[in-house]
């Protein structure tokens, strides 16, 4: 049975339209008592979207009506939930966030007791209950309370991951007007870094708005007006991380994986000398890993897929070009704040190690998102013979060192088109041909 509410990263939609308080309440009712008859302890948090409080209140109401004991962390990051649910032996952790999406969207991410995203099987059970007309679950009075000590515990854990010598580093940090705004200032202050923050004044509507890890232009421009060791950028819920070096070199997820893989192999903490990357990872990363004699497994896009492969193959490092990087010995999901600390540790240990980025030759990559009317329309276009034929034709144009990736978004009604090759103009030409076809088929 296919999932129709849950995507690659929980339930996501336009707040109040395709993601309503009633839906949140019903999810809460089911999770609050699952497995059946269980009185669960559950942690919850949210990002800074204006719809977050409405959805949080609704899902908490549902969980409490099913007898759950709910602990509210307050505004915090998605990775904090993954960490705290495991540390404090909660049955589930819930994050109200739509990550890098615009403020009008919101989402519900659910973690199991190990801090992992829910399995498809449990998501199917939840959807089955959501589709029922009747609410046949018993009403049992639970409780809820705000617990600020949870966020403090998370910050203390992050600090424990930092090299004690990481001090006096000069940083420019873009919080995307999101979750990082509620954690990063205290974290970096206690680290002893000299930090200037931008986009750290959320108003409910400015999350990810021309800022953060998906809109790096303002961070790059601001770096040019000061003297900084690094520029850091997070997305709305701070599970993604991107950085710029002092000379303006972009350190994306691919570069983070490469740098950390080299360092971890030296320390013998890179299990099996192998990492997990995705189909979106740049071909240049594959070549650099080959030359460094570091193995890699390639999975579909989504940190859930990366984490599953890491766990299956007993590996310790993997991630996505977009900035989700998972250090599995530390946490079961990507954590942007942790990734930033790992980068500072590398900088403190050996600044010369960043010279190895010269060996990571990034192939030109052109990526375009095409809005489509509905998920059904997305499926129709993706399954069309015309698109398959055009992909085959354009792949031949790119040659043996080029590739095309056309895939549906797992969170929005979008088709993502990517072309990668040594010739940047050719990439643009190929993407334009594919966009023309898909737009005509919308």
CSV table of N, CA and C in Angstrom, one decimal, residues 9 25 46 53 75 100 103 120 136 151 171 175 177 190 194 207 215 219 233 270 299 303 314 316 335 365 428 430:
chain,number,residue,atom,x,y,z
A,9,UNK,N,10.0,12.7,4.4
A,9,UNK,CA,10.4,13.3,5.6
A,9,UNK,C,9.2,13.7,6.5
A,25,UNK,N,-4.2,16.3,15.2
A,25,UNK,CA,-4.8,15.7,16.4
A,25,UNK,C,-4.9,14.2,16.2
A,46,UNK,N,9.2,22.4,18.0
A,46,UNK,CA,8.8,23.0,16.7
A,46,UNK,C,9.8,24.0,16.3
A,53,UNK,N,2.7,26.6,16.4
A,53,UNK,CA,2.0,26.5,17.7
A,53,UNK,C,0.6,25.8,17.6
A,75,UNK,N,10.9,25.8,21.3
A,75,UNK,CA,11.4,26.0,19.9
A,75,UNK,C,12.9,25.4,19.9
A,100,UNK,N,13.3,23.1,5.1
A,100,UNK,CA,13.7,24.2,4.2
A,100,UNK,C,12.6,24.8,3.4
A,103,UNK,N,7.5,29.5,4.8
A,103,UNK,CA,6.8,29.5,6.1
A,103,UNK,C,5.4,29.0,6.0
A,120,UNK,N,8.2,2.7,7.3
A,120,UNK,CA,7.0,2.8,6.4
A,120,UNK,C,5.8,2.0,7.0
A,136,UNK,N,-12.1,5.5,17.1
A,136,UNK,CA,-12.4,4.4,18.0
A,136,UNK,C,-11.4,4.1,19.0
A,151,UNK,N,16.3,21.3,26.2
A,151,UNK,CA,17.2,22.0,25.3
A,151,UNK,C,18.6,22.2,25.9
A,171,UNK,N,33.3,33.7,13.5
A,171,UNK,CA,32.3,33.1,12.6
A,171,UNK,C,31.2,34.1,12.2
A,175,UNK,N,21.2,31.9,10.6
A,175,UNK,CA,20.3,30.9,11.3
A,175,UNK,C,19.0,30.7,10.6
A,177,UNK,N,16.5,32.4,10.2
A,177,UNK,CA,15.3,32.8,11.0
A,177,UNK,C,14.5,31.6,11.4
A,190,UNK,N,29.1,29.7,24.5
A,190,UNK,CA,29.8,28.8,25.4
A,190,UNK,C,31.0,28.1,24.8
A,194,UNK,N,34.0,33.9,18.5
A,194,UNK,CA,33.5,35.3,18.3
A,194,UNK,C,32.6,35.2,17.1
A,207,UNK,N,11.2,32.6,8.0
A,207,UNK,CA,12.0,31.4,8.1
A,207,UNK,C,12.4,31.0,6.6
A,215,UNK,N,19.7,29.4,0.5
A,215,UNK,CA,19.8,30.7,-0.1
A,215,UNK,C,21.1,31.3,0.4
A,219,UNK,N,24.7,35.3,2.8
A,219,UNK,CA,25.8,35.0,3.7
A,219,UNK,C,27.1,35.2,3.0
A,233,UNK,N,25.9,28.3,7.6
A,233,UNK,CA,24.4,28.5,7.3
A,233,UNK,C,23.7,27.2,7.6
A,270,UNK,N,36.6,5.7,10.6
A,270,UNK,CA,35.7,5.6,9.4
A,270,UNK,C,35.6,4.1,9.2
A,299,UNK,N,22.8,5.7,-2.5
A,299,UNK,CA,21.4,5.5,-2.2
A,299,UNK,C,20.6,6.6,-2.8
A,303,UNK,N,17.7,11.7,3.8
A,303,UNK,CA,18.6,11.3,5.0
A,303,UNK,C,18.1,10.0,5.6
A,314,UNK,N,26.9,-1.1,8.7
A,314,UNK,CA,27.7,-0.8,9.9
A,314,UNK,C,28.8,0.2,9.5
A,316,UNK,N,30.0,4.6,9.4
A,316,UNK,CA,29.9,5.7,10.4
A,316,UNK,C,29.7,7.0,9.8
A,335,UNK,N,22.7,16.5,11.8
A,335,UNK,CA,22.5,17.6,12.7
A,335,UNK,C,23.5,18.7,12.2
A,365,UNK,N,27.1,21.5,-12.3
A,365,UNK,CA,25.8,20.8,-12.0
A,365,UNK,C,24.7,21.8,-12.1
A,428,UNK,N,23.2,23.3,-19.0
A,428,UNK,CA,22.1,24.3,-19.1
A,428,UNK,C,21.2,23.9,-20.3
A,430,UNK,N,20.8,21.0,-21.8
A,430,UNK,CA,20.1,19.8,-21.5
A,430,UNK,C,18.9,20.0,-20.5
